[in-house]
Coordinates of C-alpha atoms and ligand atoms in Angstrom, one line a residue:
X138 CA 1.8 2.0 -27.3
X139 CA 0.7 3.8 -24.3
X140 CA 1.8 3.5 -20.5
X141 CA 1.1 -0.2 -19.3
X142 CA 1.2 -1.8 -16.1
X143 CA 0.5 -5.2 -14.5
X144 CA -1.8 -4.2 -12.3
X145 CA -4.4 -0.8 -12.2
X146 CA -6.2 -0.2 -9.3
X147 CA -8.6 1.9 -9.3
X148 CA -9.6 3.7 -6.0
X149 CA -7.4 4.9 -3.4
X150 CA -9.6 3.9 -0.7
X151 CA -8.7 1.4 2.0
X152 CA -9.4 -1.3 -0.5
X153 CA -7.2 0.1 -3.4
X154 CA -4.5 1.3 -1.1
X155 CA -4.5 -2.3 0.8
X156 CA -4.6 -4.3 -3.2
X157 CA -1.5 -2.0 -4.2
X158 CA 0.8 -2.6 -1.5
X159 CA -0.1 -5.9 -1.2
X160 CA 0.4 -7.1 -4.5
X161 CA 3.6 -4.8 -5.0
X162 CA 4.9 -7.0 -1.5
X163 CA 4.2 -10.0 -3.1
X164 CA 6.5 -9.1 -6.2
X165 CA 4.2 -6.8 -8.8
X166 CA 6.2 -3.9 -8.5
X167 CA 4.5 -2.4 -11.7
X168 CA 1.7 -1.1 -10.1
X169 CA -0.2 2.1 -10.0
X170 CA -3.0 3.4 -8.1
X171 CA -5.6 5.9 -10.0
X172 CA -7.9 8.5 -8.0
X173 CA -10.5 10.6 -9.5
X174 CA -10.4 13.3 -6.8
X175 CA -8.1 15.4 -5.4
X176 CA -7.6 13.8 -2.0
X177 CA -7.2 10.0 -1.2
X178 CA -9.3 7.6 1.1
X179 CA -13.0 7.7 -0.4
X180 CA -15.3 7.1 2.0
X181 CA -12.4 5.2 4.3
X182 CA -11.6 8.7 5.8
X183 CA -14.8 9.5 7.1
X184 CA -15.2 5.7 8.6
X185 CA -15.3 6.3 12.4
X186 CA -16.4 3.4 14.4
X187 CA -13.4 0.9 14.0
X188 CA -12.4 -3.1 12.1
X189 CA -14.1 -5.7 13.5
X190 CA -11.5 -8.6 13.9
X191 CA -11.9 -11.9 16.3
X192 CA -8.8 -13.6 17.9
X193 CA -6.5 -11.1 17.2
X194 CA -3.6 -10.8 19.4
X195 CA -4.7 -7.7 21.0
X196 CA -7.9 -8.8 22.4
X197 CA -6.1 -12.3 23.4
X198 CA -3.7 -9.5 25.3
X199 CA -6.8 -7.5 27.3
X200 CA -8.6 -10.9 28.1
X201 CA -11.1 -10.5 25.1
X202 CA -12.7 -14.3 24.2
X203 CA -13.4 -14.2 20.7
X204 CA -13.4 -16.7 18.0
X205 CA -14.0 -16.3 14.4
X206 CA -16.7 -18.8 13.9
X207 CA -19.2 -16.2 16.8
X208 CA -17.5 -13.8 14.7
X209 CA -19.1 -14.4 11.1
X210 CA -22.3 -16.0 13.3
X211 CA -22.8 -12.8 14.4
X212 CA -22.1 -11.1 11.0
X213 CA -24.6 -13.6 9.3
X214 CA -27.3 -13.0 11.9
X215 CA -26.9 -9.3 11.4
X216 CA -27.6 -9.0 7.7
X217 CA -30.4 -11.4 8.7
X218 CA -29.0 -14.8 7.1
X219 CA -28.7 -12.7 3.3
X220 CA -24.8 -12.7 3.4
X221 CA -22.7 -15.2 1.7
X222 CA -21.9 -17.3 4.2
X223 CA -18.3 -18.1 2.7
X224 CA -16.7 -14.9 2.0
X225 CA -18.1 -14.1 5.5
X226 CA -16.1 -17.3 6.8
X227 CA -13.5 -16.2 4.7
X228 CA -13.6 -12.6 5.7
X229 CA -13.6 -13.3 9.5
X230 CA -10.8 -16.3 9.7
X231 CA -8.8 -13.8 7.7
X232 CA -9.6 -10.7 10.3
X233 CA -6.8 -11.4 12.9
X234 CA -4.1 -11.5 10.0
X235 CA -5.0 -8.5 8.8
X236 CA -4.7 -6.7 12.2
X237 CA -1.3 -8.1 12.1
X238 CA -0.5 -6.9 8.8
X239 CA -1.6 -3.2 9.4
X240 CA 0.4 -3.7 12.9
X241 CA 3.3 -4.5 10.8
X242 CA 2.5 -1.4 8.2
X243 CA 2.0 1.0 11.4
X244 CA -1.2 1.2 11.6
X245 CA -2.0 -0.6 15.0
X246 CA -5.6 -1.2 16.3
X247 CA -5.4 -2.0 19.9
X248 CA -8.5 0.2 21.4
X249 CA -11.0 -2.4 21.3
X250 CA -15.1 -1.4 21.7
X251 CA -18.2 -2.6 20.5
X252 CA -20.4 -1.4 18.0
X253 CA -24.3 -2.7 17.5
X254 CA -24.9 -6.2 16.6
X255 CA -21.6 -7.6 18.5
X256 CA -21.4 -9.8 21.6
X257 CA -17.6 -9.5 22.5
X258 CA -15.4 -6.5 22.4
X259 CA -14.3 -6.8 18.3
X260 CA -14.4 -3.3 16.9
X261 CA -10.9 -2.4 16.5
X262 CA -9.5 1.3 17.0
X263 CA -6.3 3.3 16.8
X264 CA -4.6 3.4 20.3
X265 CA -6.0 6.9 21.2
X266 CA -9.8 5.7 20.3
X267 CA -10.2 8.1 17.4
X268 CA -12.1 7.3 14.4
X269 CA -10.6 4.7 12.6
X270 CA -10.4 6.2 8.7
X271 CA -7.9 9.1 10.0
X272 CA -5.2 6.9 11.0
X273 CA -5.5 3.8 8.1
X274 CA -5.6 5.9 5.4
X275 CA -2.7 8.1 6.4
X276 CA -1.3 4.8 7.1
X277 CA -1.7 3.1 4.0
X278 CA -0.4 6.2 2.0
X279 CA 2.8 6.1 3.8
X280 CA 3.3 2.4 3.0
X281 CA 2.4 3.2 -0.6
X282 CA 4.8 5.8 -0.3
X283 CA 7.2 3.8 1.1
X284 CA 7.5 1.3 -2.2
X285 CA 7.1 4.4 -4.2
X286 CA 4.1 2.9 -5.9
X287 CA 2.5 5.9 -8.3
X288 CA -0.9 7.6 -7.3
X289 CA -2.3 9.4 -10.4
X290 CA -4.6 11.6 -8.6
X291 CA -7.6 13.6 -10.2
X292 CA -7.4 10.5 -12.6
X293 CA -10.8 9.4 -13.2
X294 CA -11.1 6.2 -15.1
X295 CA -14.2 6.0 -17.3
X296 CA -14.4 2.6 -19.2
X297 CA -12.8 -1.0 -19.0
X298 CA -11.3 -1.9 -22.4
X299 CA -11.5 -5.5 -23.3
X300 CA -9.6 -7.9 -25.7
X301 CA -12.1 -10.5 -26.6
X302 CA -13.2 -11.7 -23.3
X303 CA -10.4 -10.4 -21.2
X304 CA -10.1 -6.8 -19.4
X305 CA -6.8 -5.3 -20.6
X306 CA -6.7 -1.5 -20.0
X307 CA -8.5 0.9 -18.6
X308 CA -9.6 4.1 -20.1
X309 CA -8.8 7.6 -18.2
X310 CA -9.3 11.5 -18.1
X311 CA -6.4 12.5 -17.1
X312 CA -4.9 16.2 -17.6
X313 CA -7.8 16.9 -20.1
X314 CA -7.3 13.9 -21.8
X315 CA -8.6 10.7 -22.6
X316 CA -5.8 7.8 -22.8
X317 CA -5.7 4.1 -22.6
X318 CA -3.6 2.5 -19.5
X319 CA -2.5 -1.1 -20.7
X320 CA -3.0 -3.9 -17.5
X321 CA -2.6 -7.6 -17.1
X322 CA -5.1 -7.2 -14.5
X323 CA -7.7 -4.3 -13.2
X324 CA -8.8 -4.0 -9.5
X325 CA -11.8 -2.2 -9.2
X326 CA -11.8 -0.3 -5.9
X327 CA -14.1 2.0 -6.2
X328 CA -16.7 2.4 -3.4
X329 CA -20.2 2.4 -3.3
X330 CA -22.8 4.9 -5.2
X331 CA -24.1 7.2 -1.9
X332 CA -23.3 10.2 -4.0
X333 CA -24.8 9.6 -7.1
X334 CA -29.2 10.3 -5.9
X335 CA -29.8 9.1 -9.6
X336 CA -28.7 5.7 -9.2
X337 CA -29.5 5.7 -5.7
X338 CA -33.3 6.1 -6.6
X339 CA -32.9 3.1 -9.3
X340 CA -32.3 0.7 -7.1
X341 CA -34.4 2.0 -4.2
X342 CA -36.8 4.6 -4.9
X343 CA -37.7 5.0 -1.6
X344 CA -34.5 6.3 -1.1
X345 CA -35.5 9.6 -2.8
X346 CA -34.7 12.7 -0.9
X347 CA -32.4 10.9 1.6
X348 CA -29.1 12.6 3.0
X349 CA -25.8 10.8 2.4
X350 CA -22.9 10.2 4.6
X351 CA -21.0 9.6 1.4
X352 CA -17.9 11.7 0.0
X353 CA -18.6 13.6 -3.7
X354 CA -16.4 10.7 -5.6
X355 CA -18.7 8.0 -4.6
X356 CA -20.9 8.0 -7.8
X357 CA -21.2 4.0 -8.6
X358 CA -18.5 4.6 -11.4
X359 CA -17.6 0.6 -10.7
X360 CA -20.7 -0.1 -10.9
X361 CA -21.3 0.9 -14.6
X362 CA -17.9 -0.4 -15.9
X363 CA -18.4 -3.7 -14.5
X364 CA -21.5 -4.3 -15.8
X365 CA -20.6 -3.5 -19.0
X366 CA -17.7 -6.2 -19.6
X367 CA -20.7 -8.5 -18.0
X368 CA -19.8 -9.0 -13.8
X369 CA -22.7 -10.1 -12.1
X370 CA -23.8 -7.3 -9.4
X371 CA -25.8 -8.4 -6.7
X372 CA -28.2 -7.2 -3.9
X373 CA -28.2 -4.3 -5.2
X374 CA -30.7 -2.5 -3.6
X375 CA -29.4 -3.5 -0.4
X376 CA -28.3 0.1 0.4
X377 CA -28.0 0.4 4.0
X378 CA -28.9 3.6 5.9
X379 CA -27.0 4.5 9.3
X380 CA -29.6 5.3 11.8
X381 CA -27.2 8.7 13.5
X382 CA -26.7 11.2 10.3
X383 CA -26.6 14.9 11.7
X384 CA -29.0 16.5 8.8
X385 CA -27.5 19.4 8.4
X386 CA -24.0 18.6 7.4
X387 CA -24.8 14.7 6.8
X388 CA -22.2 14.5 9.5
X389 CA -22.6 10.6 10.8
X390 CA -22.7 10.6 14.6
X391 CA -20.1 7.5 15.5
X392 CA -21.7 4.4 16.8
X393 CA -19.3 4.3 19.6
X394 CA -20.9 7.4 21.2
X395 CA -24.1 5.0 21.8
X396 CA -21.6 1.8 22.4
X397 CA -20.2 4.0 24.9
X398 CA -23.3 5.1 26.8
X399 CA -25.6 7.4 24.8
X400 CA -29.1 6.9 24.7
X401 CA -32.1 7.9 21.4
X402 CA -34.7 10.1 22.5
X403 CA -37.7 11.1 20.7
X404 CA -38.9 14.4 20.4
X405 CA -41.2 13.8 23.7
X406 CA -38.1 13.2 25.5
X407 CA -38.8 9.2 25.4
X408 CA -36.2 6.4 24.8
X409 CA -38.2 4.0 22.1
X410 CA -35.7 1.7 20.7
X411 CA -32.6 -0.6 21.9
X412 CA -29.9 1.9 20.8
X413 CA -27.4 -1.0 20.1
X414 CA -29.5 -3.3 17.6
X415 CA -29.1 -3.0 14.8
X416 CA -28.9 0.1 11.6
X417 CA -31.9 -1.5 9.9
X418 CA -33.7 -1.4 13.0
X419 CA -32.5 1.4 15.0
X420 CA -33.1 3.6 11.1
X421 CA -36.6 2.2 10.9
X422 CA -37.4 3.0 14.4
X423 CA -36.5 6.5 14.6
X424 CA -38.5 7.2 11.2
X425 CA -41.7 6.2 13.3
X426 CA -41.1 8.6 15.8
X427 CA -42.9 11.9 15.6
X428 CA -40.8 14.1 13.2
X429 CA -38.6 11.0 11.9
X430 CA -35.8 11.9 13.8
X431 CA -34.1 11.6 17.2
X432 CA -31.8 13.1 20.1
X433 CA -28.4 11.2 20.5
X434 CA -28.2 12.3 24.2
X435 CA -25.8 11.8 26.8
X436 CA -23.1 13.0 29.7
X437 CA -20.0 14.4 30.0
X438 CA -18.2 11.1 30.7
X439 CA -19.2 10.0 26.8
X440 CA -18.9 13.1 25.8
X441 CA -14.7 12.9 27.5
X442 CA -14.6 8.9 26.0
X443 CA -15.0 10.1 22.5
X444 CA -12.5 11.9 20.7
X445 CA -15.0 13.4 17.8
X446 CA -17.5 14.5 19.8
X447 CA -15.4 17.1 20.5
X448 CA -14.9 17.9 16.5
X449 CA -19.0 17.7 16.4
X450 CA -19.4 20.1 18.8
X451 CA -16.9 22.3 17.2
X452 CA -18.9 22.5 14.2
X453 CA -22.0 23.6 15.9
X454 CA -23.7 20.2 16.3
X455 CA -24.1 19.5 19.9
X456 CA -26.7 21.0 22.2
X457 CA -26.4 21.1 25.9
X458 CA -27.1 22.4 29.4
X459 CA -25.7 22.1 32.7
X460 CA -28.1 20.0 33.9
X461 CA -31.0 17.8 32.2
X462 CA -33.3 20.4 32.7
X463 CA -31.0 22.8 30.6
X464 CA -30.7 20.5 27.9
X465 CA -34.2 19.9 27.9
X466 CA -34.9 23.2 27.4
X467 CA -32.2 23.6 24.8
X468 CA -33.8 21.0 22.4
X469 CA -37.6 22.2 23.3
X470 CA -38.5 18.7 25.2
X471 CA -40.4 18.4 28.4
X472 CA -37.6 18.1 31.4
X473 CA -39.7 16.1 33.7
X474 CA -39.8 13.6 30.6
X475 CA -36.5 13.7 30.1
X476 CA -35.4 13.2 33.3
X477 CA -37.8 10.4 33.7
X478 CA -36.3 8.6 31.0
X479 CA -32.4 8.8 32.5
X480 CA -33.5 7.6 35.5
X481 CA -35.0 5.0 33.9
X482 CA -32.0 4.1 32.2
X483 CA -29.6 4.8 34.6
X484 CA -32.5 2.2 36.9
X485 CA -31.3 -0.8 34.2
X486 CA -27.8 0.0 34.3
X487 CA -27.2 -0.4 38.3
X488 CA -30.0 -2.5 39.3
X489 CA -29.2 -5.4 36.7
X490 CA -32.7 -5.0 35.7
X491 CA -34.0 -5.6 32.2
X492 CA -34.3 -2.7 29.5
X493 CA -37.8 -2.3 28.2
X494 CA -36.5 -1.9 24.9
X495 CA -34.0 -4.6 25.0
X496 CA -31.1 -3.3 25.3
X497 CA -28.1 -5.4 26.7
X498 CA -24.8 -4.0 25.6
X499 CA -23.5 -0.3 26.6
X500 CA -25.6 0.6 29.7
X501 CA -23.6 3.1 31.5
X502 CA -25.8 4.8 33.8
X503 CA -25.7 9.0 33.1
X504 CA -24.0 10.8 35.8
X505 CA -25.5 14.2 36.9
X506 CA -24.0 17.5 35.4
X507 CA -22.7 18.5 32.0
X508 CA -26.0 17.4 29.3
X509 CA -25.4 16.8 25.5
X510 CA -27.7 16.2 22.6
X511 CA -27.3 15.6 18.9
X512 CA -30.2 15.4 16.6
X513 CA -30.1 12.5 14.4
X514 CA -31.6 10.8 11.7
X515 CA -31.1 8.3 9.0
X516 CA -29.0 8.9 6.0
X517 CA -27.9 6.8 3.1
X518 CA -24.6 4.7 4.0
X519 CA -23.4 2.0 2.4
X520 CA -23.9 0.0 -0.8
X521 CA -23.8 -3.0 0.5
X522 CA -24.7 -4.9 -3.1
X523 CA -22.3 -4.9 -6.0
X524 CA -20.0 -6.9 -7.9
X525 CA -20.0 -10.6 -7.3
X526 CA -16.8 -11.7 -6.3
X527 CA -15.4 -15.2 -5.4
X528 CA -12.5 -16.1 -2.6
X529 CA -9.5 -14.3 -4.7
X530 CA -11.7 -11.3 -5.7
X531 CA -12.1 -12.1 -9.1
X532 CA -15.4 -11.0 -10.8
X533 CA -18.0 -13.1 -11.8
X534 CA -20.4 -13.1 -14.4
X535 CA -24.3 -14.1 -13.7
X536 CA -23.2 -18.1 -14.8
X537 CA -20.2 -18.0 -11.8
X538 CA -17.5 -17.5 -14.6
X539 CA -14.5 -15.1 -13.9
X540 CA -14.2 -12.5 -16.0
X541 CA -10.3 -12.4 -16.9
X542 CA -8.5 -9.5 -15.8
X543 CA -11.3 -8.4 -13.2
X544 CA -10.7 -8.1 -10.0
X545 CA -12.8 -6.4 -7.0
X546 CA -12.7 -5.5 -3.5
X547 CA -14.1 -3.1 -1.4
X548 CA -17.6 -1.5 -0.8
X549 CA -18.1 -1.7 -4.8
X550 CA -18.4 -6.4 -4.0
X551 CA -21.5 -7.0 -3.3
X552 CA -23.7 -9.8 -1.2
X553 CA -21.0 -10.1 1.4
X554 CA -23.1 -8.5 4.2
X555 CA -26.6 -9.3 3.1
X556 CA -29.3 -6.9 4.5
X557 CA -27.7 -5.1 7.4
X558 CA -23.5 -5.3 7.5
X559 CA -22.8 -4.6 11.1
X560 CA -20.6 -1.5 11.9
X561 CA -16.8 -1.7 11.9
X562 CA -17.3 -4.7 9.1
X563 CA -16.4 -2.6 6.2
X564 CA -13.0 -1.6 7.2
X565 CA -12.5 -5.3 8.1
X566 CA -13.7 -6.4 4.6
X567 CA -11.9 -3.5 2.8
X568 CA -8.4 -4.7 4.8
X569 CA -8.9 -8.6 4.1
X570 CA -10.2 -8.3 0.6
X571 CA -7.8 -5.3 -0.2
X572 CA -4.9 -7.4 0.9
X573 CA -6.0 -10.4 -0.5
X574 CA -7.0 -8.7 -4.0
X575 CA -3.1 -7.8 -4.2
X576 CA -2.0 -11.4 -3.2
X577 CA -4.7 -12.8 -5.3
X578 CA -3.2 -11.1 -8.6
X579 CA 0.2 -11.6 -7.7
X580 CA -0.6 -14.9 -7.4
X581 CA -2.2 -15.4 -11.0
X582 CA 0.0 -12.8 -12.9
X583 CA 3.3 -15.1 -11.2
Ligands
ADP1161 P1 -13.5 1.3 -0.1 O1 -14.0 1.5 1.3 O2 -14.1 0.1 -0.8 O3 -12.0 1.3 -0.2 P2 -13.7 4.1 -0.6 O4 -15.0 4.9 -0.8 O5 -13.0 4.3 0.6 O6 -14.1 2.6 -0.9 O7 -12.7 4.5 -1.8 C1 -13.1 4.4 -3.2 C2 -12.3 5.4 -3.9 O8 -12.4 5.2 -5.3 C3 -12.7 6.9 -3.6 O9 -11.5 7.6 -3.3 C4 -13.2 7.4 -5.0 O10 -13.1 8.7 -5.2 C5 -12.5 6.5 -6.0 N1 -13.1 6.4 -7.3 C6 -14.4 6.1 -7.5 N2 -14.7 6.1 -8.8 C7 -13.5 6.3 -9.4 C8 -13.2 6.3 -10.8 N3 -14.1 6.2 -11.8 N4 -11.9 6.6 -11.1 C9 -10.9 6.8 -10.1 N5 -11.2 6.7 -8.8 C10 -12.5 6.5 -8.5

């Protein structure tokens, strides 16, 4: 026989890394963790606006009122009433636990912001208010470390094997070769399918042509092996685009650099949208404008606020000028426009007056001097459809049965989030059905 495990997870993104070391904590010490490229993370690295989490102990410490009930209202309302309202429940009573447990890992969240399509301070970031990805993933590897729980990395798994109805392996390429890993259970942790334009397009073919956020190794490889032991995917063409993708370099302009002041202008120079609703509508928005794109624009004090603007502007993203006249010559807009349309801002910001466009939440009035601009526009995201999944991550075929052996947790679950998951949700999902997946087996294998 070949090398068997309990548990194979698959993915060594925040959901994989958060299954492994939870289930090896709970007592599953025969665990290993396969990746099929050369670095670990997925798409978790590149996540940069933060977790969402209500009534955790570090907004209860900075005078944040939260509860988890406004929490998944707010969730519910932002994918428009399509989520599953009890894995949202589920996901948001869970939330401040899994702050705590990262806490207690070393990975502590304690810079608190908004994101779009929040009411209350929620989105949790690293002390130092950098993205979020760099420091959980790091994180999570050294606690994997830590229990010396095996990574088999460039290990690409390419079927589930079954026994009757049951998955019991999983088959690899691994060093050139094809072998069978033996499991009492497989977590599938695999991301979404951003990467992979062919089955992009065949769940949304007006998706043709779009940029993507995603890393290489997000190619819907879950997708495929669940559907073929018969798991149930869902919502499917529910693939969200994020409204601030630099072209270029698909390099996705953080949320918090609008939460944190920047406004979207047109190519005329003219605000059109409330910057903080949300992805759906900001994405769909900018597409009418002339051009189909946008300039994320703001000041220096943003510009100081936000640790990767700085790594944006490194890379040759950000245009500027010393005043708004320079930067309006430095993206080809008309300056009197432009500076028309900060005044008008900065005009809601101080007077208390209302936003034509709605907007309520990260008004902070431009001051004069340093000017920045990033061109913008939408790019593919997320996969917000996927496996169906019940409270203890196991996968379910299109009659609600689990399928045994299959678990699944991550960005690669689907109907969670419905039509629009609000940003700084995934990492929250990932963290409370990553730890959960790993209790969940633990629990059944017992
Ligand atoms: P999540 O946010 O749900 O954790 P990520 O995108 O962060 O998802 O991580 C998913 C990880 O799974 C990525 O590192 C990706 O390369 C890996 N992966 C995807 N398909 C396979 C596969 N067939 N075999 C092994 N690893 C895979």
């Amino acid at each position: 026989a070949g090398e068997s495990y309990d548990v194979v997870v698959i993915g060594t993104g925040g959901a994989g890394l958060s299954a492994a070391i939870a289930a090896y904590d709970k007592g599953l010490t025969n665990v290993v963790l396969l990746e099929k490229m050369g670095v670990n993370g997925g798409n978790t690295n590149y996540s940069s606006s933060g977790m969402n989490a209500s009534e955790t102990k570090f907004q209860k410490e900075q005078g944040i009122e939260d509860s988890n009930d406004l929490f998944a209202q707010e969730t519910l309302d932002g994918g428009h009433n399509t989520g599953d309202p009890e894995l949202v429940k589920f996901m948001c009573d869970n939330s401040a636990g899994a702050i705590d447990w990262l806490d207690g890992l070393g990975v502590t969240l304690d810079n608190i912001t908004l994101t779009g399509g929040m009411s209350v301070k929620r989105c949790h970031r690293p002390t130092d208010g950098s993205a979020v990805g760099l420091t959980l993933v790091p994180g999570l590897v050294a606690a994997v470390e830590e229990r010396n729980i095996p990574i088999k990395m460039n290990c690409e798994a390419k079927e589930l094997v079954k026994d009757g109805d049951a998955v019991t392996g999983v088959k690899v390429k691994f060093e050139g070769k094809e072998t069978v890993l033996g499991a009492k259970a497989v977590i599938l942790a695999t991301g979404g399918l951003g990467s992979n334009p062919d089955m992009v397009v065949q769940y949304r073919p007006d998706l043709k042509g779009y940029v993507t956020t995603n890393q290489p190794g997000a190619t819907g490889d879950g997708y495929t092996m669940a559907e073929s032991v018969g798991a149930e995917l869902v919502q499917m063409d529910q693939i969200q685009i994020h409204p601030t993708v630099e072209q270029e370099s698909s390099t996705l302009i953080a949320e918090g650099v609008r939460g944190g002041g920047a406004i979207l202008v047109n190519s005329e120079g003219k605000r059109f949208f409330d910057e903080m609703s949300t992805r759906d509508k900001v994405s769909a928005a900018e597409l009418e404008q002339p051009g189909g794109f946008a300039w994320c624009t703001f000041d220096q004090q943003v510009y100081d606020a936000n640790k990767a603007i700085a790594k944006y502007d490194k890379s040759g993203l950000v245009q500027k000028g010393a005043s708004v006249a320079e930067l309006a010559a430095a993206i080809d807009v008309d300056p009197a426009t432009l500076q028309a349309t900060i005044d008008a801002y900065n005009a809601i910001t101080t007077s208390g007056a209302t936003d034509e466009f709605g907007r309520t939440e990260g008004c902070i009035a431009f001051a004069d001097g340093n000017m920045y601009a990033i061109k913008v526009a939408p790019g593919i995201h997320h996969e917000m459809g996927g496996v169906k999944i019940n409270e203890k991550n196991e996968a379910l075929d299109a009659s609600g049965n689990s399928i045994p052996g299959l678990y699944a947790a991550g960005e690669v679950t689907g109907g969670i989030h419905g039509n629009n998951r609000i940003g700084g949700n995934a990492v929250c999902d990932i963290t409370v059905f990553g730890k959960n997946v790993g209790e969940a087996v633990a629990e059944a294998l017992a």
